[in-house]
XYZ file of C-alpha atoms in Angstrom:
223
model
C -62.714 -7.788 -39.625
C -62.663 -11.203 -38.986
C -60.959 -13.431 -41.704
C -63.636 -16.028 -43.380
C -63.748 -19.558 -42.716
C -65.339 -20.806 -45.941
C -63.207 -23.021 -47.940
C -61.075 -21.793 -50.806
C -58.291 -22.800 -53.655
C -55.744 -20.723 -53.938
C -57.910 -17.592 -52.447
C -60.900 -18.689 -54.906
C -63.792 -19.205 -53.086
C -64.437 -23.170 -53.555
C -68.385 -22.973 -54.612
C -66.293 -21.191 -57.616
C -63.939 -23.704 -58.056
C -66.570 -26.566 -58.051
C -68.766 -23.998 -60.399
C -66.264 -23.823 -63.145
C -65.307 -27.452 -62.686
C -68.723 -28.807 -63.488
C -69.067 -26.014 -66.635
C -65.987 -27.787 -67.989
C -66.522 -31.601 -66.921
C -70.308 -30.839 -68.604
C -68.839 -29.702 -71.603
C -65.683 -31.829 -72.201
C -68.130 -34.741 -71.811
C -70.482 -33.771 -74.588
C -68.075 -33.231 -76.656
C -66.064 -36.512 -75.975
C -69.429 -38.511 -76.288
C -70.497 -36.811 -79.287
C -66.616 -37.394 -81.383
C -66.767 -40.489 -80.216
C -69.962 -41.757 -81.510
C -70.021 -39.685 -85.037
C -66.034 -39.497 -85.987
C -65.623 -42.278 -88.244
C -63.513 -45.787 -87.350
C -62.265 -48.665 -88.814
C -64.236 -51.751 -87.425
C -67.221 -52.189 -84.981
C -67.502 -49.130 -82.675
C -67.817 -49.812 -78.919
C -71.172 -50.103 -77.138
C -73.359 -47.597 -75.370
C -73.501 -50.380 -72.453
C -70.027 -50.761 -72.214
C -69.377 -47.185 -71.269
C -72.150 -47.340 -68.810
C -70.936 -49.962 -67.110
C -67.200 -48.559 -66.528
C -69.032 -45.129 -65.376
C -70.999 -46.909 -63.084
C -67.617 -48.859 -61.971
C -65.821 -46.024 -61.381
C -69.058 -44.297 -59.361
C -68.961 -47.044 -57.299
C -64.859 -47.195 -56.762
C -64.860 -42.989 -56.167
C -67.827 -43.674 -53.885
C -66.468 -46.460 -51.597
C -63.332 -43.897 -51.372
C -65.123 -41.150 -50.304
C -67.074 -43.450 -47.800
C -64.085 -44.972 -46.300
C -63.206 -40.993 -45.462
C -66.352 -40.739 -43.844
C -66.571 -43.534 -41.559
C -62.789 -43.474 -40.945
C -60.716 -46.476 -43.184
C -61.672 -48.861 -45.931
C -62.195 -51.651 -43.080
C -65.071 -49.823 -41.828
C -66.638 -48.789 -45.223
C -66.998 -52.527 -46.182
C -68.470 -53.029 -42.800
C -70.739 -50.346 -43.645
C -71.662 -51.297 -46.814
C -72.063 -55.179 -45.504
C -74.860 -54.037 -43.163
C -76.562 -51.526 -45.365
C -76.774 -53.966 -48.091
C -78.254 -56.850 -45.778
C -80.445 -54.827 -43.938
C -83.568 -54.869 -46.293
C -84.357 -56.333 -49.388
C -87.507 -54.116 -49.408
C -84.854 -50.868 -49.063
C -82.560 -52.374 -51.982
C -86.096 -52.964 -53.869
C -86.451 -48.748 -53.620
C -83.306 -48.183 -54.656
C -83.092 -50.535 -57.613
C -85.535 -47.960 -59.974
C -83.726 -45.025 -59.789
C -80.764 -47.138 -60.822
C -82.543 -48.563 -63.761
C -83.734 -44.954 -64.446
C -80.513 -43.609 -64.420
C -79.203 -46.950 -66.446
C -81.738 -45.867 -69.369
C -81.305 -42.403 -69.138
C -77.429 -42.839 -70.390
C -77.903 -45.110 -72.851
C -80.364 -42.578 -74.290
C -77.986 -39.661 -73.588
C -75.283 -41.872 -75.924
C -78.455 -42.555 -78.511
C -79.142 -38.612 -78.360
C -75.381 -37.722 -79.037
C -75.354 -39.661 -82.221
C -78.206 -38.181 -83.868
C -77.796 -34.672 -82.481
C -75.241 -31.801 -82.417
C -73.894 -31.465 -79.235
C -75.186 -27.937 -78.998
C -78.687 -28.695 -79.849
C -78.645 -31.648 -77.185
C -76.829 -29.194 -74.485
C -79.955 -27.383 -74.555
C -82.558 -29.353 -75.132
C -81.007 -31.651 -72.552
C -81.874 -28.613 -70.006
C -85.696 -29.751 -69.881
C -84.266 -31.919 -67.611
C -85.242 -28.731 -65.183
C -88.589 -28.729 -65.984
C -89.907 -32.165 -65.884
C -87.907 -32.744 -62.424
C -89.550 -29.142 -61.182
C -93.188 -30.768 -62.176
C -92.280 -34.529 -61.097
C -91.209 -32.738 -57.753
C -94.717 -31.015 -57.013
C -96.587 -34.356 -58.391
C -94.604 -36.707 -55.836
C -93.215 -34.406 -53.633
C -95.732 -32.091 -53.068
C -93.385 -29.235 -53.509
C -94.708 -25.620 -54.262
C -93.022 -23.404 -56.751
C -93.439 -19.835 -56.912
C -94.671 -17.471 -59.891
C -91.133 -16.784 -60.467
C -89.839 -20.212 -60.570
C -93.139 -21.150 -63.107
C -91.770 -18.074 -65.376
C -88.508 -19.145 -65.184
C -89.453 -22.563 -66.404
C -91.666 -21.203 -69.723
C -88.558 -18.750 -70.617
C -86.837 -22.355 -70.420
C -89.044 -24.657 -72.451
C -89.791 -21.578 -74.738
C -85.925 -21.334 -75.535
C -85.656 -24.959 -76.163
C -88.430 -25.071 -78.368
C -86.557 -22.179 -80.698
C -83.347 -24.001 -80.844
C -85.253 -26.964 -82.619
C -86.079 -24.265 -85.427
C -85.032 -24.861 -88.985
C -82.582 -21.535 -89.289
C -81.596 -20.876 -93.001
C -79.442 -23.976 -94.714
C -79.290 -26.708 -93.009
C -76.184 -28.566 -92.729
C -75.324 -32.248 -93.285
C -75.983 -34.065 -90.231
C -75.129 -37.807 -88.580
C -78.385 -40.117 -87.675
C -81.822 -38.988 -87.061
C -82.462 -35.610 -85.597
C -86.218 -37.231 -84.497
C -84.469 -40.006 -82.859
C -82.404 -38.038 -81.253
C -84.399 -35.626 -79.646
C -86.994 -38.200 -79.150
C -84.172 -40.347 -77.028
C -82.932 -36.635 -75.192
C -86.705 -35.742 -74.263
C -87.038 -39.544 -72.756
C -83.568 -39.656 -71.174
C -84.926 -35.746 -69.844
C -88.023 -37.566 -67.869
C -86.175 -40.276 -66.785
C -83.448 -37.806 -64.950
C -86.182 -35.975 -63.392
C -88.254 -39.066 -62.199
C -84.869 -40.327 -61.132
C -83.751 -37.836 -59.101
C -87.116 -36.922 -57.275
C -87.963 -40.561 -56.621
C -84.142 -40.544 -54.985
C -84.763 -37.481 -52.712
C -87.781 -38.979 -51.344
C -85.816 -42.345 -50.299
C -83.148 -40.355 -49.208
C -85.646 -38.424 -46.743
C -86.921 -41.692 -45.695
C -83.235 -42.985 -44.354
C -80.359 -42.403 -42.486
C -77.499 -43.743 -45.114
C -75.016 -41.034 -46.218
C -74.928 -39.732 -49.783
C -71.975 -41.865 -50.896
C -73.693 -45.323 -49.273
C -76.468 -44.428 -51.930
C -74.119 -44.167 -54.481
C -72.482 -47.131 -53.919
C -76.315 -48.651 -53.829
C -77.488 -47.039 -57.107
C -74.116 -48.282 -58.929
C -74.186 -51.670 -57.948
C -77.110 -51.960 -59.337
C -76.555 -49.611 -62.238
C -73.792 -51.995 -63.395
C -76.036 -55.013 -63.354
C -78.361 -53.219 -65.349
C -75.800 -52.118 -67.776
């Protein structure tokens, strides 16, 4: 039997490894956003901007790396990035709305965080699924099966019970209407973000990480 070629850590098939590390990342972030917006502190506490703009710094540092392994040395990448960046202002037009989607969708995540327990926003966070599954047959003309429709009621039906009242309620920080008012908004915005993305990303020949570098540079001025 012939050994297989697909890539592995330590024997663990990698779509396994990169599984369980986006479960944790996912997780360790809610819970680092949410402590650090509702534990209490002496003095002003930062702003929501301010940690969007380093994200969107260090999206745009990890990207220019992983570019610069693409295209063969840093050198080349800011070549790259040179051209792509003077090539249309029409093209940097496109790609300046899902950056200020994507800008407003995480200050609303941070907004969301501090009015909501992190549970409750984990999963009502997950509508993001549905409104990019209907914002993807509106724009993209995309066709979803019965199964994939079911799927998506069992989802908005779940989210809809975790909003329940279930027996006492517990003291909690901020607004629970503001927050899942700013989670359901930062929801649409991902979806509209991400389909409006794919269909620019159909339209041209720049890699993945070129985008990235695209979406924050702009997502830092918007910031």
């Amino acid at each position: 039997m012939a050994k297989s070629d697909a890539p592995n850590f330590l024997g663990i098939p990698m779509k396994w490894v990169s599984l369980l590390m986006l479960v944790a990342q996912t997780v360790s972030v809610v819970f680092a956003m949410r402590l650090s917006r509702t534990l209490a502190v002496e003095g002003p506490r930062y702003l929501n901007t301010t940690a969007v703009f380093f994200s969107e710094v260090m999206k745009l540092t990890c990207s220019f790396i992983f570019l610069s392994n693409e295209v063969g040395d840093p050198a080349a990448a800011v070549k790259t990035v040179k051209s792509t960046f003077s090539r249309s202002g029409v093209e940097l037009l496109k790609v300046s709305v899902p950056s200020l989607l994507y800008t407003v969708q995480n200050n609303l995540l941070f907004i969301a965080l501090s009015n909501l327990s992190g549970a409750v926003y984990q999963v009502t966070y997950q509508l993001k699924i549905l409104t990019t599954a209907v914002l993807s047959v509106i724009i993209l003309g995309k066709a979803l099966g019965t199964t994939k429709w079911c799927s998506l009621l069992i989802l908005t039906t779940g989210v809809a019970l975790i909003q329940m009242p279930r027996g006492e309620v517990k003291e909690v920080h901020g607004d629970p209407m503001v927050g899942l008012a700013a989670v359901l908004s930062a929801c649409f915005t991902s979806g509209l973000a991400g389909v409006y993305l794919e269909k620019i990303l159909k339209q041209t020949d720049s890699s993945i990480w070129m985008r990235n570098i695209q979406l924050a540079f702009f997502g830092g001025i918007l910031a």
